[in-house]
Coordinates of C-alpha atoms in Angstrom, one line a residue:
X1 CA 0.0 0.0 0.0
X2 CA 1.3 3.4 -0.9
X3 CA 1.9 6.3 1.4
X4 CA -1.0 8.7 1.8
X5 CA -1.6 10.5 -1.4
X6 CA -2.0 14.2 -1.7
X7 CA -5.0 14.7 -4.0
X8 CA -5.9 18.2 -5.2
X9 CA -8.3 19.1 -8.0
X10 CA -7.0 21.4 -10.7
X11 CA -10.5 22.7 -11.4
X12 CA -13.0 24.3 -9.0
X13 CA -15.3 21.7 -7.3
X14 CA -18.5 21.0 -9.2
X15 CA -21.5 22.5 -7.4
X16 CA -23.7 19.9 -5.6
X17 CA -26.7 19.2 -7.7
X18 CA -30.3 19.4 -6.6
X19 CA -32.4 16.2 -6.2
X20 CA -34.0 16.7 -9.6
X21 CA -30.6 17.2 -11.3
X22 CA -29.2 14.2 -9.6
X23 CA -32.1 12.0 -10.7
X24 CA -32.1 13.3 -14.2
X25 CA -28.4 13.1 -14.8
X26 CA -28.0 9.7 -13.1
X27 CA -30.9 8.2 -15.0
X28 CA -29.6 9.5 -18.3
X29 CA -26.1 8.2 -17.6
X30 CA -27.3 4.8 -16.6
X31 CA -29.5 4.5 -19.7
X32 CA -26.6 5.5 -21.9
X33 CA -24.3 3.0 -20.2
X34 CA -26.9 0.3 -20.7
X35 CA -27.4 1.1 -24.4
X36 CA -23.6 1.2 -24.9
X37 CA -23.0 -2.1 -23.3
X38 CA -23.2 -4.4 -26.3
X39 CA -21.4 -7.4 -24.8
X40 CA -22.8 -7.2 -21.3
X41 CA -23.2 -10.6 -19.6
X42 CA -21.3 -13.2 -17.6
X43 CA -18.4 -13.1 -20.1
X44 CA -17.8 -9.4 -19.5
X45 CA -18.3 -9.8 -15.8
X46 CA -15.7 -12.6 -15.6
X47 CA -13.2 -10.6 -17.6
X48 CA -13.8 -7.5 -15.5
X49 CA -13.3 -9.5 -12.3
X50 CA -10.0 -11.0 -13.6
X51 CA -8.6 -7.7 -15.0
X52 CA -9.7 -5.2 -12.4
X53 CA -10.3 -6.9 -9.0
X54 CA -7.2 -6.8 -6.8
X55 CA -7.6 -8.4 -3.4
X56 CA -4.7 -10.4 -2.1
X57 CA -5.0 -13.4 0.2
X58 CA -2.9 -11.8 3.0
X59 CA -5.3 -8.9 3.0
X60 CA -8.3 -11.2 3.5
X61 CA -6.4 -13.1 6.2
X62 CA -5.6 -9.9 8.1
X63 CA -9.3 -8.8 7.9
X64 CA -10.4 -12.2 9.2
X65 CA -7.9 -12.1 12.1
X66 CA -9.1 -8.6 13.0
X67 CA -12.7 -9.7 12.9
X68 CA -11.8 -12.4 15.5
X69 CA -10.0 -9.8 17.4
X70 CA -13.1 -7.6 17.5
X71 CA -15.2 -10.5 18.8
X72 CA -12.6 -11.3 21.5
X73 CA -12.2 -7.7 22.5
X74 CA -16.0 -7.2 22.8
X75 CA -16.3 -10.3 25.0
X76 CA -13.5 -9.1 27.3
X77 CA -14.9 -5.5 27.4
X78 CA -18.3 -6.9 28.2
X79 CA -17.1 -9.1 31.1
X80 CA -14.5 -6.7 32.5
X81 CA -15.9 -3.2 31.8
X82 CA -19.5 -3.0 30.6
X83 CA -21.2 -5.4 33.0
X84 CA -19.3 -4.1 36.1
X85 CA -20.3 -0.6 35.0
X86 CA -24.0 -1.6 34.8
X87 CA -23.8 -3.3 38.2
X88 CA -22.0 -0.3 39.8
X89 CA -24.6 2.1 38.4
X90 CA -27.5 -0.1 39.5
X91 CA -29.2 -0.1 36.1
X92 CA -32.5 -1.8 35.7
X93 CA -32.1 -5.5 34.6
X94 CA -33.5 -4.8 31.1
X95 CA -31.2 -1.8 30.6
X96 CA -28.2 -3.6 32.1
X97 CA -28.6 -6.4 29.5
X98 CA -28.6 -3.9 26.7
X99 CA -25.8 -1.7 27.8
X100 CA -22.8 -3.8 26.6
X101 CA -24.1 -3.8 23.0
X102 CA -24.7 0.0 22.8
X103 CA -21.4 0.9 24.7
X104 CA -19.4 -1.4 22.4
X105 CA -20.9 0.1 19.2
X106 CA -20.6 3.7 20.5
X107 CA -16.9 3.3 21.1
X108 CA -16.3 1.7 17.7
X109 CA -18.4 4.1 15.6
X110 CA -17.1 7.2 17.4
X111 CA -13.5 6.2 16.8
X112 CA -14.0 5.3 13.1
X113 CA -16.2 8.3 12.3
X114 CA -13.7 10.6 13.9
X115 CA -10.9 9.0 11.9
X116 CA -12.9 9.3 8.6
X117 CA -13.9 12.9 9.5
X118 CA -10.2 13.7 10.0
X119 CA -9.3 12.2 6.6
X120 CA -12.0 14.1 4.8
X121 CA -12.0 17.4 6.6
X122 CA -8.5 17.6 8.1
X123 CA -6.3 16.5 5.2
X124 CA -6.1 17.4 1.6
X125 CA -8.5 14.8 0.3
X126 CA -11.2 16.8 -1.5
X127 CA -13.9 14.1 -1.7
X128 CA -16.4 15.6 0.7
X129 CA -16.4 19.1 -0.9
X130 CA -15.9 17.7 -4.4
X131 CA -17.5 14.2 -4.7
X132 CA -16.8 13.8 -8.4
X133 CA -13.1 13.9 -7.5
X134 CA -13.4 10.4 -6.1
X135 CA -12.9 9.1 -9.7
X136 CA -10.2 11.5 -10.8
X137 CA -7.0 9.7 -11.8
X138 CA -8.6 6.3 -11.2
X139 CA -6.6 3.4 -12.5
X140 CA -7.2 -0.3 -12.3
X141 CA -5.0 -1.9 -9.6
X142 CA -3.8 1.5 -8.3
X143 CA -2.2 1.6 -4.9
X144 CA -4.5 2.3 -1.9
X145 CA -3.1 5.1 0.4
X146 CA -2.3 3.6 3.8
X147 CA -4.6 5.9 5.7
X148 CA -7.6 4.9 3.6
X149 CA -6.6 1.3 3.7
X150 CA -6.6 1.5 7.5
X151 CA -10.1 2.8 7.5
X152 CA -11.1 -0.1 5.2
X153 CA -9.4 -2.7 7.5
X154 CA -11.2 -1.3 10.5
X155 CA -14.6 -1.2 8.9
X156 CA -14.4 -4.5 6.9
X157 CA -13.2 -6.5 9.9
X158 CA -15.8 -4.9 12.1
X159 CA -18.7 -5.8 9.8
X160 CA -17.4 -9.4 9.6
X161 CA -17.7 -9.4 13.3
X162 CA -21.1 -7.7 13.2
X163 CA -22.6 -10.5 11.1
X164 CA -21.6 -13.0 13.8
X165 CA -22.7 -10.6 16.6
X166 CA -26.1 -10.0 15.1
X167 CA -26.8 -13.7 15.0
X168 CA -25.2 -14.8 18.3
X169 CA -24.4 -11.8 20.6
X170 CA -26.9 -9.0 20.1
X171 CA -30.5 -8.8 21.3
X172 CA -32.8 -10.0 18.5
X173 CA -35.1 -7.2 17.4
X174 CA -37.9 -6.8 14.9
X175 CA -35.5 -5.2 12.4
X176 CA -32.6 -7.7 13.0
X177 CA -33.2 -9.4 9.7
X178 CA -32.9 -6.1 7.8
X179 CA -29.8 -5.3 10.0
X180 CA -28.2 -8.6 9.0
X181 CA -28.9 -7.9 5.3
X182 CA -27.4 -4.4 5.8
X183 CA -24.2 -6.0 7.3
X184 CA -23.9 -8.4 4.4
X185 CA -24.5 -5.7 1.7
X186 CA -22.1 -3.3 3.5
X187 CA -19.4 -6.1 3.8
X188 CA -19.8 -6.9 0.1
X189 CA -19.5 -3.2 -0.8
X190 CA -16.4 -2.8 1.4
X191 CA -14.6 -5.8 -0.1
X192 CA -15.5 -5.2 -3.7
X193 CA -14.9 -1.4 -3.6
X194 CA -11.5 -2.1 -2.1
X195 CA -10.7 -4.7 -4.7
X196 CA -11.8 -2.5 -7.6
X197 CA -10.0 0.5 -6.1
X198 CA -13.1 2.6 -5.5
X199 CA -11.8 3.3 -2.0
X200 CA -12.3 7.1 -2.3
X201 CA -16.1 6.5 -2.6
X202 CA -16.0 4.1 0.4
X203 CA -14.3 6.7 2.6
X204 CA -17.2 9.1 1.9
X205 CA -19.8 6.4 2.5
X206 CA -18.2 5.6 5.9
X207 CA -18.3 9.2 6.9
X208 CA -21.9 9.8 5.9
X209 CA -23.2 6.7 7.7
X210 CA -21.3 6.3 10.9
X211 CA -22.3 9.7 12.4
X212 CA -25.9 8.6 12.9
X213 CA -24.8 5.4 14.5
X214 CA -22.8 7.4 17.0
X215 CA -25.8 9.4 18.0
X216 CA -28.1 6.4 18.1
X217 CA -25.9 4.5 20.6
X218 CA -25.2 7.6 22.7
X219 CA -28.9 8.3 23.0
X220 CA -29.6 4.7 23.9
X221 CA -27.0 4.8 26.7
X222 CA -28.7 7.9 28.2
X223 CA -32.0 6.1 28.0
X224 CA -30.6 3.2 30.0
X225 CA -28.9 5.5 32.6
X226 CA -31.9 7.8 33.2
X227 CA -33.5 5.2 35.5
X228 CA -30.4 3.9 37.3
X229 CA -30.6 3.2 41.0
X230 CA -34.4 3.1 40.8
X231 CA -34.7 6.9 40.5
X232 CA -35.3 9.2 37.5
X233 CA -32.3 11.3 36.5
X234 CA -33.5 14.3 34.6
X235 CA -30.1 15.1 33.0
X236 CA -29.9 11.8 31.3
X237 CA -33.6 12.1 30.3
X238 CA -32.9 15.5 28.8
X239 CA -29.8 14.4 26.9
X240 CA -31.8 11.4 25.6
X241 CA -34.5 13.6 24.2
X242 CA -32.1 16.0 22.6
X243 CA -30.1 13.0 21.3
X244 CA -33.2 11.6 19.7
X245 CA -34.0 14.8 17.9
X246 CA -30.4 15.1 16.7
X247 CA -30.3 11.5 15.6
X248 CA -33.5 12.0 13.5
X249 CA -32.1 15.1 11.9
X250 CA -28.7 13.6 11.1
X251 CA -30.2 10.4 9.7
X252 CA -32.1 12.5 7.2
X253 CA -29.4 15.0 6.5
X254 CA -26.4 12.6 6.1
X255 CA -28.1 9.4 4.8
X256 CA -31.0 10.7 2.8
X257 CA -29.8 14.2 1.6
X258 CA -26.0 14.2 1.4
X259 CA -25.6 10.5 0.5
X260 CA -27.7 10.6 -2.7
X261 CA -26.4 14.0 -3.8
X262 CA -22.7 13.2 -3.1
X263 CA -22.3 9.5 -3.3
X264 CA -25.0 8.3 -5.7
X265 CA -24.5 11.3 -8.0
X266 CA -20.7 10.6 -8.2
X267 CA -21.1 6.9 -8.8
X268 CA -24.1 7.0 -11.2
X269 CA -23.1 10.1 -13.2
X270 CA -19.6 11.5 -12.5
X271 CA -17.9 8.1 -12.7
X272 CA -18.8 7.8 -16.4
X273 CA -17.5 11.3 -17.1
X274 CA -14.1 10.4 -15.6
X275 CA -13.9 6.7 -16.6
X276 CA -16.3 6.0 -19.5
X277 CA -15.7 2.2 -19.4
X278 CA -15.6 2.0 -15.6
X279 CA -15.9 -1.7 -14.5
X280 CA -18.8 -3.1 -12.6
X281 CA -20.8 0.1 -12.9
X282 CA -24.2 -1.5 -12.5
X283 CA -23.1 -3.9 -9.7
X284 CA -21.8 -1.2 -7.4
X285 CA -24.7 1.2 -8.1
X286 CA -27.2 -1.5 -7.4
X287 CA -25.6 -2.2 -4.0
X288 CA -25.6 1.5 -3.2
X289 CA -29.2 1.9 -4.2
X290 CA -30.1 -1.1 -2.0
X291 CA -28.3 0.6 0.9
X292 CA -30.4 3.7 0.2
X293 CA -33.6 1.7 0.3
X294 CA -32.6 0.3 3.7
X295 CA -31.9 3.8 4.9
X296 CA -35.4 4.8 3.8
X297 CA -36.9 1.8 5.5
X298 CA -35.3 2.7 8.8
X299 CA -36.3 6.3 8.4
X300 CA -39.9 5.3 8.2
X301 CA -39.5 3.7 11.6
X302 CA -37.8 6.8 12.9
X303 CA -40.7 9.0 11.7
X304 CA -43.3 6.6 13.2
X305 CA -41.3 6.6 16.5
X306 CA -41.2 10.5 16.5
X307 CA -44.9 10.6 15.7
X308 CA -45.7 8.5 18.8
X309 CA -43.7 10.7 21.0
X310 CA -45.2 13.9 19.7
X311 CA -48.8 12.7 19.9
X312 CA -48.3 11.4 23.4
X313 CA -48.8 7.7 22.5
X314 CA -45.4 7.0 24.1
X315 CA -44.8 8.7 27.4
X316 CA -41.3 7.5 28.0
X317 CA -38.4 7.6 25.5
X318 CA -37.4 3.9 25.1
X319 CA -34.8 2.0 23.1
X320 CA -34.9 3.5 19.6
X321 CA -34.7 0.2 17.9
X322 CA -37.4 -1.5 20.0
X323 CA -40.5 -1.5 17.8
X324 CA -42.2 -4.5 19.2
X325 CA -45.0 -4.0 21.7
X326 CA -43.9 -7.2 23.5
X327 CA -41.6 -6.4 26.4
X328 CA -39.7 -9.7 26.3
X329 CA -37.2 -10.3 23.6
X330 CA -35.2 -13.5 23.2
X331 CA -31.5 -12.9 23.1
X332 CA -28.7 -15.0 21.7
X333 CA -25.7 -14.5 24.0
X334 CA -22.4 -16.0 23.2
X335 CA -20.4 -18.0 25.8
X336 CA -18.5 -14.9 26.8
X337 CA -21.7 -13.0 27.4
X338 CA -23.6 -15.5 29.6
X339 CA -26.0 -14.0 32.2
X340 CA -24.6 -12.8 35.5
X341 CA -25.1 -15.1 38.5
X342 CA -26.2 -12.2 40.7
X343 CA -29.5 -12.0 38.8
X344 CA -28.7 -8.7 37.1
X345 CA -29.4 -10.4 33.7
X346 CA -31.7 -13.3 33.3
X347 CA -31.7 -16.2 30.8
X348 CA -34.1 -14.1 28.7
X349 CA -33.0 -10.6 28.0
X350 CA -35.7 -8.0 28.5

């Protein structure tokens, strides 16, 4: 992997399009690409995979080892840090059972989003302010700057761990199937975009998605702490309410406003302007559109949740991902996350 590259655009950044412009130009570019693809099929896909995909076995092995490391680290942190913290703060049993998952995710997403924010806003990478530049000077098999490769290693290995964690470690929720699909699609996007050297786009996607996860987990932790010790703590309640509003706004702004206008516009339209025969154009854009559909799906739940709060149907702000009316949810803890003997967590997580 090469040293961090200094990327500067020689021209002024292209103004961000409106939604109408994004849809019109992207649709026109996609249609033109489809009409111009005379030999599209498995043969072209196979040739493109052999010619343009560059993913070495040692890189896959390193990602797998890091995924195992994330799983081991979470188990140790749960046993040595998160559960003792829940016991010391005298959280309610239901909240104590959920704290390790949210605390773990908060630490990861906060660290990774801060790192991606530094790369996009604190270095000379112009991708956030000039999204079409993600494809400037693209070459098949080009070296990946070490700082972006580090972000890919962290994210790719974490989502490998997350597939396992959703099945065997996290509390099973109503949207867990969609969450599992999200992890698989994200992992496929991470691996394939790295192999085809679309890493500049990936860095922008990381930045636009992780910020809402930070706010989600931070808000959930304050929800759990507001009833600690059997008393209501107004500060945690206030922070939870403000965090909920901030989370709803950021989800819309980053995932449903900036993501289409920056990422989808760049991949659907600008990519063909810079690289007319860019490989796997339809494959990557299909995955990104599927990611957009899932973002819209979850936003519908967010809107429904906010409506219940505003109309008084929900008196207390509860776990933002708990949509079921049933109180008891069956969890699937791994061996390192077995219930505590002191009764803080029962065989069935609340």
